Each structure stands twice: as C-alpha cells, then as structure tokens.
PDB file of C-alpha atoms in Angstrom:
ATOM      1  CA  MET A 297      57.074-132.569 -12.924  1.00 46.00           C
ATOM      2  CA  ALA A 298      53.034-133.770 -13.738  1.00 56.00           C
ATOM      3  CA  SER A 299      50.306-131.357 -14.953  1.00 70.00           C
ATOM      4  CA  ALA A 300      47.766-130.067 -13.062  1.00 88.00           C
ATOM      5  CA  ALA A 301      44.521-132.756 -14.466  1.00 96.00           C
ATOM      6  CA  LEU A 302      42.724-130.776 -12.531  1.00 97.00           C
ATOM      7  CA  ARG A 303      43.234-127.269  -9.452  1.00 97.00           C
ATOM      8  CA  TYR A 304      40.531-126.317  -7.185  1.00 98.00           C
ATOM      9  CA  THR A 305      41.698-123.144  -4.846  1.00 98.00           C
ATOM     10  CA  GLY A 306      38.580-122.253  -1.944  1.00 98.00           C
ATOM     11  CA  ALA A 307      36.259-123.036  -4.178  1.00 98.00           C
ATOM     12  CA  SER A 308      32.557-123.099  -3.217  1.00 97.00           C
ATOM     13  CA  VAL A 309      29.860-124.840  -5.572  1.00 97.00           C
ATOM     14  CA  GLY A 310      25.936-124.776  -5.516  1.00 94.00           C
ATOM     15  CA  TYR A 311      23.057-123.707  -7.201  1.00 93.00           C
ATOM     16  CA  GLN A 312      21.168-120.682  -7.627  1.00 92.00           C
ATOM     17  CA  GLY A 313      22.924-119.086  -5.240  1.00 92.00           C
ATOM     18  CA  VAL A 314      23.495-121.040  -2.450  1.00 93.00           C
ATOM     19  CA  PRO A 315      26.577-122.538  -1.731  1.00 94.00           C
ATOM     20  CA  VAL A 316      26.293-127.054  -1.979  1.00 94.00           C
ATOM     21  CA  LEU A 317      30.063-127.242  -0.665  1.00 96.00           C
ATOM     22  CA  THR A 318      33.075-124.575   0.678  1.00 97.00           C
ATOM     23  CA  GLY A 319      36.046-124.772   0.801  1.00 97.00           C
ATOM     24  CA  ILE A 320      37.281-126.895  -1.405  1.00 98.00           C
ATOM     25  CA  ASP A 321      41.137-126.986  -2.417  1.00 98.00           C
ATOM     26  CA  LEU A 322      42.149-130.055  -4.789  1.00 97.00           C
ATOM     27  CA  ASP A 323      45.466-130.231  -6.795  1.00 97.00           C
ATOM     28  CA  LEU A 324      45.115-133.894  -8.618  1.00 97.00           C
ATOM     29  CA  ARG A 325      48.083-134.633 -11.452  1.00 96.00           C
ATOM     30  CA  ALA A 326      48.588-136.705 -13.480  1.00 95.00           C
ATOM     31  CA  GLY A 327      47.763-140.063 -12.975  1.00 96.00           C
ATOM     32  CA  GLN A 328      46.544-139.276  -9.875  1.00 97.00           C
ATOM     33  CA  ARG A 329      43.760-141.006  -8.285  1.00 98.00           C
ATOM     34  CA  LEU A 330      40.915-139.183  -5.819  1.00 98.00           C
ATOM     35  CA  ALA A 331      37.662-140.615  -4.150  1.00 98.00           C
ATOM     36  CA  LEU A 332      35.714-137.969  -2.814  1.00 97.00           C
ATOM     37  CA  VAL A 333      33.773-139.266  -0.075  1.00 94.00           C
ATOM     38  CA  GLY A 334      31.090-138.259   2.365  1.00 91.00           C
ATOM     39  CA  PRO A 335      28.076-139.456   3.411  1.00 87.00           C
ATOM     40  CA  ASN A 336      25.200-140.136   0.761  1.00 85.00           C
ATOM     41  CA  GLY A 337      23.606-136.303   0.232  1.00 88.00           C
ATOM     42  CA  ALA A 338      27.652-134.900   0.935  1.00 91.00           C
ATOM     43  CA  GLY A 339      28.103-133.373  -2.288  1.00 94.00           C
ATOM     44  CA  LYS A 340      30.239-135.718  -4.298  1.00 95.00           C
ATOM     45  CA  SER A 341      27.989-136.106  -7.143  1.00 94.00           C
ATOM     46  CA  THR A 342      27.433-131.924  -6.933  1.00 95.00           C
ATOM     47  CA  LEU A 343      31.592-131.072  -7.259  1.00 97.00           C
ATOM     48  CA  ILE A 344      31.553-133.305  -9.634  1.00 97.00           C
ATOM     49  CA  LYS A 345      29.407-132.219 -12.251  1.00 95.00           C
ATOM     50  CA  SER A 346      31.061-128.404 -11.064  1.00 96.00           C
ATOM     51  CA  MET A 347      34.719-130.587 -12.843  1.00 97.00           C
ATOM     52  CA  LEU A 348      32.423-131.018 -16.200  1.00 95.00           C
ATOM     53  CA  GLY A 349      31.179-127.162 -15.836  1.00 93.00           C
ATOM     54  CA  LEU A 350      27.291-128.206 -15.290  1.00 93.00           C
ATOM     55  CA  THR A 351      27.426-126.950 -11.060  1.00 94.00           C
ATOM     56  CA  PRO A 352      28.314-123.344 -10.650  1.00 93.00           C
ATOM     57  CA  LEU A 353      31.411-122.081  -9.279  1.00 95.00           C
ATOM     58  CA  LEU A 354      30.110-119.906  -6.318  1.00 96.00           C
ATOM     59  CA  GLY A 355      33.684-118.703  -5.505  1.00 96.00           C
ATOM     60  CA  GLY A 356      37.251-119.514  -5.273  1.00 97.00           C
ATOM     61  CA  THR A 357      38.458-120.762  -8.554  1.00 97.00           C
ATOM     62  CA  ALA A 358      39.027-124.099 -10.433  1.00 97.00           C
ATOM     63  CA  THR A 359      40.775-125.330 -13.879  1.00 96.00           C
ATOM     64  CA  VAL A 360      40.146-128.564 -15.810  1.00 97.00           C
ATOM     65  CA  LEU A 361      42.703-129.716 -17.378  1.00 95.00           C
ATOM     66  CA  GLY A 362      44.403-126.253 -17.241  1.00 93.00           C
ATOM     67  CA  ARG A 363      41.149-124.180 -18.552  1.00 94.00           C
ATOM     68  CA  PRO A 364      37.971-123.890 -16.794  1.00 94.00           C
ATOM     69  CA  PRO A 365      35.641-126.496 -16.342  1.00 94.00           C
ATOM     70  CA  ALA A 366      32.944-126.063 -19.052  1.00 91.00           C
ATOM     71  CA  ARG A 367      35.637-125.911 -21.812  1.00 91.00           C
ATOM     72  CA  ALA A 368      37.392-128.698 -20.569  1.00 90.00           C
ATOM     73  CA  ARG A 369      33.902-130.954 -20.705  1.00 83.00           C
ATOM     74  CA  GLY A 370      35.025-132.273 -23.725  1.00 82.00           C
ATOM     75  CA  LEU A 371      38.287-133.939 -22.580  1.00 89.00           C
ATOM     76  CA  ALA A 372      37.071-135.255 -19.194  1.00 94.00           C
ATOM     77  CA  GLY A 373      35.080-139.200 -19.464  1.00 95.00           C
ATOM     78  CA  TYR A 374      32.085-139.374 -17.476  1.00 95.00           C
ATOM     79  CA  VAL A 375      31.011-142.168 -15.711  1.00 95.00           C
ATOM     80  CA  PRO A 376      27.458-141.716 -14.071  1.00 91.00           C
ATOM     81  CA  GLN A 377      25.842-143.601 -11.610  1.00 84.00           C
ATOM     82  CA  THR A 378      23.687-146.272 -13.770  1.00 67.00           C
ATOM     83  CA  ASP A 379      20.153-145.466 -12.302  1.00 62.00           C
ATOM     84  CA  THR A 380      20.717-142.233 -14.153  1.00 67.00           C
ATOM     85  CA  LEU A 381      20.417-143.557 -17.719  1.00 70.00           C
ATOM     86  CA  ASP A 382      17.048-145.108 -19.042  1.00 77.00           C
ATOM     87  CA  ALA A 383      17.137-148.628 -19.129  1.00 76.00           C
ATOM     88  CA  ASP A 384      14.891-149.303 -21.554  1.00 83.00           C
ATOM     89  CA  PHE A 385      16.427-147.458 -24.012  1.00 84.00           C
ATOM     90  CA  PRO A 386      16.109-149.177 -27.549  1.00 89.00           C
ATOM     91  CA  VAL A 387      20.108-149.499 -28.003  1.00 92.00           C
ATOM     92  CA  SER A 388      22.804-151.981 -28.029  1.00 95.00           C
ATOM     93  CA  VAL A 389      25.664-152.372 -25.854  1.00 96.00           C
ATOM     94  CA  ARG A 390      28.010-151.480 -28.760  1.00 96.00           C
ATOM     95  CA  GLN A 391      26.009-147.750 -29.868  1.00 93.00           C
ATOM     96  CA  VAL A 392      26.236-146.874 -26.161  1.00 93.00           C
ATOM     97  CA  VAL A 393      30.005-146.857 -26.689  1.00 95.00           C
ATOM     98  CA  MET A 394      30.862-145.405 -29.590  1.00 93.00           C
ATOM     99  CA  MET A 395      28.891-142.289 -28.298  1.00 90.00           C
ATOM    100  CA  GLY A 396      32.281-141.992 -26.375  1.00 91.00           C
ATOM    101  CA  ARG A 397      33.170-141.736 -30.289  1.00 88.00           C
ATOM    102  CA  TYR A 398      31.727-138.700 -30.821  1.00 82.00           C
ATOM    103  CA  ARG A 399      34.738-136.018 -29.768  1.00 74.00           C
ATOM    104  CA  HIS A 400      36.621-137.616 -32.660  1.00 64.00           C
ATOM    105  CA  LEU A 401      34.292-138.597 -35.144  1.00 67.00           C
ATOM    106  CA  GLY A 402      31.513-135.921 -35.341  1.00 63.00           C
ATOM    107  CA  TRP A 403      27.882-136.141 -34.323  1.00 61.00           C
ATOM    108  CA  TRP A 404      26.822-136.610 -38.529  1.00 68.00           C
ATOM    109  CA  ARG A 405      30.142-138.812 -39.534  1.00 72.00           C
ATOM    110  CA  PRO A 406      30.166-142.346 -40.088  1.00 77.00           C
ATOM    111  CA  ALA A 407      32.140-144.256 -37.708  1.00 78.00           C
ATOM    112  CA  ARG A 408      35.265-144.953 -39.304  1.00 83.00           C
ATOM    113  CA  ALA A 409      37.703-148.427 -38.992  1.00 86.00           C
ATOM    114  CA  ALA A 410      40.094-146.854 -36.127  1.00 87.00           C
ATOM    115  CA  ASP A 411      36.306-146.296 -34.218  1.00 89.00           C
ATOM    116  CA  ARG A 412      35.372-149.521 -34.495  1.00 91.00           C
ATOM    117  CA  GLY A 413      38.434-150.248 -33.597  1.00 94.00           C
ATOM    118  CA  ALA A 414      38.491-148.488 -30.299  1.00 94.00           C
ATOM    119  CA  VAL A 415      35.208-149.487 -28.722  1.00 96.00           C
ATOM    120  CA  ASP A 416      35.968-153.066 -29.525  1.00 96.00           C
ATOM    121  CA  GLU A 417      39.211-152.141 -27.790  1.00 97.00           C
ATOM    122  CA  ALA A 418      37.204-150.568 -24.904  1.00 98.00           C
ATOM    123  CA  LEU A 419      34.603-153.364 -24.866  1.00 98.00           C
ATOM    124  CA  ASP A 420      37.714-156.608 -24.826  1.00 98.00           C
ATOM    125  CA  ARG A 421      39.536-153.936 -21.553  1.00 97.00           C
ATOM    126  CA  VAL A 422      35.767-154.254 -19.796  1.00 98.00           C
ATOM    127  CA  GLY A 423      34.886-157.968 -20.601  1.00 97.00           C
ATOM    128  CA  LEU A 424      32.024-157.866 -22.401  1.00 98.00           C
ATOM    129  CA  ALA A 425      32.849-158.067 -25.830  1.00 97.00           C
ATOM    130  CA  ASP A 426      31.272-161.097 -26.031  1.00 97.00           C
ATOM    131  CA  ARG A 427      27.688-158.580 -25.615  1.00 96.00           C
ATOM    132  CA  ALA A 428      28.377-156.192 -28.250  1.00 96.00           C
ATOM    133  CA  GLY A 429      25.145-156.422 -29.779  1.00 96.00           C
ATOM    134  CA  ARG A 430      22.842-156.852 -26.974  1.00 96.00           C
ATOM    135  CA  ARG A 431      20.463-154.604 -25.754  1.00 95.00           C
ATOM    136  CA  PHE A 432      22.173-152.205 -23.634  1.00 94.00           C
ATOM    137  CA  GLY A 433      18.635-152.342 -21.050  1.00 92.00           C
ATOM    138  CA  ALA A 434      18.955-156.180 -21.336  1.00 94.00           C
ATOM    139  CA  LEU A 435      22.417-156.300 -19.523  1.00 94.00           C
ATOM    140  CA  SER A 436      22.801-156.782 -14.694  1.00 93.00           C
ATOM    141  CA  GLY A 437      23.509-153.404 -13.158  1.00 91.00           C
ATOM    142  CA  GLY A 438      27.785-154.420 -12.931  1.00 94.00           C
ATOM    143  CA  GLN A 439      27.275-155.260 -17.150  1.00 95.00           C
ATOM    144  CA  ARG A 440      25.886-152.009 -17.798  1.00 94.00           C
ATOM    145  CA  GLN A 441      28.451-150.165 -15.631  1.00 94.00           C
ATOM    146  CA  ARG A 442      30.574-151.418 -17.428  1.00 96.00           C
ATOM    147  CA  VAL A 443      29.575-150.351 -20.997  1.00 96.00           C
ATOM    148  CA  LEU A 444      29.837-146.841 -19.746  1.00 95.00           C
ATOM    149  CA  LEU A 445      33.235-147.029 -18.501  1.00 97.00           C
ATOM    150  CA  ALA A 446      34.059-147.865 -21.550  1.00 98.00           C
ATOM    151  CA  ARG A 447      31.660-145.578 -23.848  1.00 96.00           C
ATOM    152  CA  ALA A 448      34.030-142.907 -20.908  1.00 96.00           C
ATOM    153  CA  ILE A 449      37.642-144.846 -22.312  1.00 96.00           C
ATOM    154  CA  VAL A 450      36.431-145.063 -25.887  1.00 96.00           C
ATOM    155  CA  SER A 451      37.275-141.562 -25.746  1.00 92.00           C
ATOM    156  CA  GLU A 452      41.028-141.820 -24.572  1.00 93.00           C
ATOM    157  CA  PRO A 453      40.880-139.168 -21.664  1.00 94.00           C
ATOM    158  CA  ARG A 454      43.021-137.340 -19.602  1.00 94.00           C
ATOM    159  CA  LEU A 455      40.503-136.892 -16.747  1.00 97.00           C
ATOM    160  CA  LEU A 456      38.409-139.557 -15.562  1.00 98.00           C
ATOM    161  CA  LEU A 457      35.379-138.787 -13.182  1.00 98.00           C
ATOM    162  CA  LEU A 458      33.128-141.717 -11.440  1.00 98.00           C
ATOM    163  CA  ASP A 459      29.938-141.474  -9.327  1.00 96.00           C
ATOM    164  CA  GLU A 460      29.230-143.900  -7.413  1.00 94.00           C
ATOM    165  CA  PRO A 461      30.571-146.107  -9.674  1.00 95.00           C
ATOM    166  CA  PHE A 462      30.811-149.222  -7.805  1.00 93.00           C
ATOM    167  CA  ASN A 463      27.116-149.172  -6.537  1.00 90.00           C
ATOM    168  CA  GLY A 464      25.044-152.098  -6.743  1.00 87.00           C
ATOM    169  CA  VAL A 465      27.832-154.005  -8.562  1.00 92.00           C
ATOM    170  CA  ASP A 466      28.372-157.347  -8.147  1.00 94.00           C
ATOM    171  CA  VAL A 467      31.511-158.688  -6.999  1.00 94.00           C
ATOM    172  CA  VAL A 468      33.027-159.818 -10.632  1.00 96.00           C
ATOM    173  CA  SER A 469      31.867-156.228 -12.311  1.00 96.00           C
ATOM    174  CA  GLN A 470      33.966-153.986  -9.439  1.00 95.00           C
ATOM    175  CA  GLU A 471      37.055-156.603  -9.800  1.00 96.00           C
ATOM    176  CA  ALA A 472      36.417-155.923 -14.232  1.00 97.00           C
ATOM    177  CA  ILE A 473      36.046-151.814 -13.136  1.00 97.00           C
ATOM    178  CA  VAL A 474      39.222-151.406 -10.781  1.00 96.00           C
ATOM    179  CA  ARG A 475      41.668-153.308 -12.480  1.00 97.00           C
ATOM    180  CA  VAL A 476      40.881-150.855 -15.739  1.00 98.00           C
ATOM    181  CA  LEU A 477      41.105-148.055 -13.560  1.00 98.00           C
ATOM    182  CA  ARG A 478      44.833-149.110 -12.422  1.00 98.00           C
ATOM    183  CA  GLU A 479      45.303-149.809 -15.500  1.00 98.00           C
ATOM    184  CA  LEU A 480      43.800-146.157 -17.046  1.00 98.00           C
ATOM    185  CA  SER A 481      45.649-144.709 -13.852  1.00 98.00           C
ATOM    186  CA  ALA A 482      49.478-146.541 -14.889  1.00 97.00           C
ATOM    187  CA  ALA A 483      48.937-144.894 -17.993  1.00 96.00           C
ATOM    188  CA  GLY A 484      48.671-141.800 -16.814  1.00 96.00           C
ATOM    189  CA  THR A 485      44.996-140.682 -16.994  1.00 97.00           C
ATOM    190  CA  ALA A 486      43.599-138.486 -13.082  1.00 97.00           C
ATOM    191  CA  LEU A 487      41.039-140.358 -12.065  1.00 98.00           C
ATOM    192  CA  VAL A 488      37.944-138.867  -9.601  1.00 98.00           C
ATOM    193  CA  ILE A 489      35.902-141.191  -8.095  1.00 98.00           C
ATOM    194  CA  SER A 490      32.668-140.454  -5.378  1.00 97.00           C
ATOM    195  CA  THR A 491      31.415-143.248  -3.112  1.00 92.00           C
ATOM    196  CA  HIS A 492      30.370-143.681   0.236  1.00 85.00           C
ATOM    197  CA  ASP A 493      32.335-147.039   0.626  1.00 86.00           C
ATOM    198  CA  LEU A 494      35.427-145.715   2.948  1.00 88.00           C
ATOM    199  CA  ALA A 495      36.817-149.975   1.968  1.00 88.00           C
ATOM    200  CA  VAL A 496      37.009-148.930  -1.697  1.00 90.00           C
ATOM    201  CA  ALA A 497      38.136-145.803  -0.807  1.00 92.00           C
ATOM    202  CA  ARG A 498      41.263-146.923   0.815  1.00 91.00           C
ATOM    203  CA  ASP A 499      41.896-149.873  -1.599  1.00 92.00           C
ATOM    204  CA  LEU A 500      41.813-148.214  -4.500  1.00 95.00           C
ATOM    205  CA  ALA A 501      42.151-144.081  -3.834  1.00 96.00           C
ATOM    206  CA  ASP A 502      45.999-142.109  -3.792  1.00 94.00           C
ATOM    207  CA  LEU A 503      44.575-139.151  -1.959  1.00 97.00           C
ATOM    208  CA  ILE A 504      41.123-138.414  -0.516  1.00 97.00           C
ATOM    209  CA  CYS A 505      38.768-135.441  -0.505  1.00 97.00           C
ATOM    210  CA  LEU A 506      36.285-135.817   2.874  1.00 96.00           C
ATOM    211  CA  ILE A 507      33.001-133.706   2.916  1.00 96.00           C
ATOM    212  CA  ASN A 508      29.729-132.964   4.030  1.00 93.00           C
ATOM    213  CA  GLY A 509      29.050-129.553   2.698  1.00 94.00           C
ATOM    214  CA  ARG A 510      32.639-128.161   3.294  1.00 96.00           C
ATOM    215  CA  GLN A 511      35.789-130.148   2.916  1.00 96.00           C
ATOM    216  CA  TRP A 512      37.346-131.656   6.110  1.00 95.00           C
ATOM    217  CA  ALA A 513      40.463-133.014   4.874  1.00 96.00           C
ATOM    218  CA  VAL A 514      42.400-134.380   1.535  1.00 97.00           C
ATOM    219  CA  GLY A 515      45.544-136.005   1.160  1.00 97.00           C
ATOM    220  CA  PRO A 516      47.094-139.020   1.440  1.00 96.00           C
ATOM    221  CA  VAL A 517      44.177-142.189   2.279  1.00 92.00           C
ATOM    222  CA  GLY A 518      46.445-142.491   6.090  1.00 89.00           C
ATOM    223  CA  GLU A 519      46.517-138.889   6.807  1.00 92.00           C
ATOM    224  CA  THR A 520      43.002-138.558   6.216  1.00 92.00           C
ATOM    225  CA  LEU A 521      40.999-141.806   7.140  1.00 88.00           C
ATOM    226  CA  THR A 522      40.633-141.462  10.513  1.00 87.00           C
ATOM    227  CA  ALA A 523      38.948-141.915  13.248  1.00 84.00           C
ATOM    228  CA  ALA A 524      38.486-138.164  13.968  1.00 86.00           C
ATOM    229  CA  THR A 525      38.611-136.818  10.537  1.00 88.00           C
ATOM    230  CA  LEU A 526      35.584-139.805  10.048  1.00 87.00           C
ATOM    231  CA  ARG A 527      33.527-138.049  13.192  1.00 85.00           C
ATOM    232  CA  GLN A 528      33.879-134.853  11.852  1.00 86.00           C
ATOM    233  CA  ALA A 529      32.764-135.629   8.669  1.00 87.00           C
ATOM    234  CA  TYR A 530      29.787-137.341   9.598  1.00 85.00           C
ATOM    235  CA  GLY A 531      28.555-136.428  12.423  1.00 80.00           C
ATOM    236  CA  SER A 532      26.759-138.992  14.440  1.00 62.00           C
ATOM    237  CA  ALA A 533      27.851-141.696  12.383  1.00 62.00           C
ATOM    238  CA  ALA A 534      29.545-144.231  15.119  1.00 59.00           C
ATOM    239  CA  ILE A 535      32.838-144.852  14.546  1.00 65.00           C
ATOM    240  CA  GLU A 536      33.573-148.951  14.591  1.00 63.00           C
ATOM    241  CA  VAL A 537      36.459-151.165  13.396  1.00 54.00           C
ATOM    242  CA  ALA A 538      36.174-153.946  11.776  1.00 62.00           C
ATOM    243  CA  ASP A 539      39.021-156.952  11.046  1.00 55.00           C
ATOM    244  CA  GLY A 540      41.416-153.501  11.194  1.00 46.00           C
ATOM    245  CA  ARG A 541      39.591-151.016   9.966  1.00 60.00           C
ATOM    246  CA  LEU A 542      37.756-147.349  10.234  1.00 58.00           C
ATOM    247  CA  VAL A 543      34.089-148.241   9.699  1.00 64.00           C
ATOM    248  CA  VAL A 544      31.500-145.347   9.573  1.00 67.00           C
ATOM    249  CA  VAL A 545      27.547-146.241  10.378  1.00 65.00           C
ATOM    250  CA  GLU A 546      25.719-144.029   9.544  1.00 61.00           C
ATOM    251  CA  PRO A 547      22.406-143.733  10.961  1.00 56.00           C
TER     252      PRO A 547
END
C-alpha cells in the first residue's frame, strides 16, 4: 500500500486560538492529486500553510510525510501565489530556481554541477530554458508561476503544495503547469492544489476537499462536486449548469 503523504484527523486550524477551518479529515497517498475547493476566503490558503507548519493546529492531529507539519517543511515543495513575491527584486530566473536546491547544497555552499544540471532540467520541464538569464520580474505572470513551479520541483519533493497556481496565468502556462503536475503525480509525488475553479479541480484532481469554514465533503470528484454539496459550501452562490457541468456563480 502507498504510504500516507498527508493525514489530518478531526483537525482545526486558525490563528491566535481562533479556528478558521474545522473538521478536516484527509488521507493523501503518494501520487494522488488533491484539490482544495471553496470560495474566496474559505480557508484554502490557511489549510495549505498548516501543512507547512506555518498555521497552528488548534485541534485534532496532522502529519505530513509521517511527521508533524513543521518538521516536514523541508521535505515538501511549495508554490505560492505569484503576487506574494516582489517582481521588482533584481534576481534572474536561474537564481530563483536555484533557491530550490538549498536543501541539498546548504545556504553557504556554491552550486555544484549536479545542482546546475537540476536547475536546467527543471526549467526545461516548464518550458522556460530559454529564459534562464532573464530577470524574474520581467516575465509574464504565467511565466513567473512556471518559474516558481520549477523552483519547487528542483528540490525533488515527495509532496507538492500549490496555492491557486492558475490565477491570472495564460493558456500556454496553464497547459505547461498541468502537464508537469501530471508527470510528477505519475512519478509518485503527492499534490495538493488549492483552487476556486471547479473546472480545474474536476479535470486535474483525483480527490476533492470542499471547504468553507469547515470541511463539507471529501472524496472522489463525482461524489463531492455535486449540486447539493456545492450549495452547502457556497451558501447563497448560484449553482448553474454550463456545457453539462456544474458552475458556481458567486454573488
């Protein structure tokens, strides 16, 4: 049986003793793709940060790669939302990706040939090998997101956490990101992807965790993205059918 990459049991997470999310039960195995789905402000980013040990556990239990989240931080890859980084910082694409190798080489050691090769391979995988020398901030939003994905995968993580990776990205970048994520999953990397886009969740994920202040449903796509569960999680939002698929129209 595949080992558990992530396990939450009756977990509550929040800040300063105040829960943001309650009743979280997750069991993610190697190679599985989990989408955290919910409206804006539902707590998706908070839950991902808890997996990194950055948001405290207020109740229940949680393990990441068999360890408490804070102790597994160096073993999990993380792709933040692009707008959390300063695009004006004078750093090259190659330098950003090389940051992902620090776990292997240490902060004060020079990069080895193996590290440079890993960076080249990661940039090639996301289709940006020809942009290696460019300033990170000069790239488009979608290209910057691909660079952040390359930085995460160059660390060779067993678990990869992505916070709204498709926000504001172009079609070419979205297709490149999806392709790489499928490759990683096939190779055994467990994925957690937060998104408010039902189409992305439906097409990419094996499992859905539907949240909004609490966990409303978790399980296979067909059992979780139903009109009934979406109405529970989204409240007053309208549920419509477009091209045979359920769509949430938030007020």
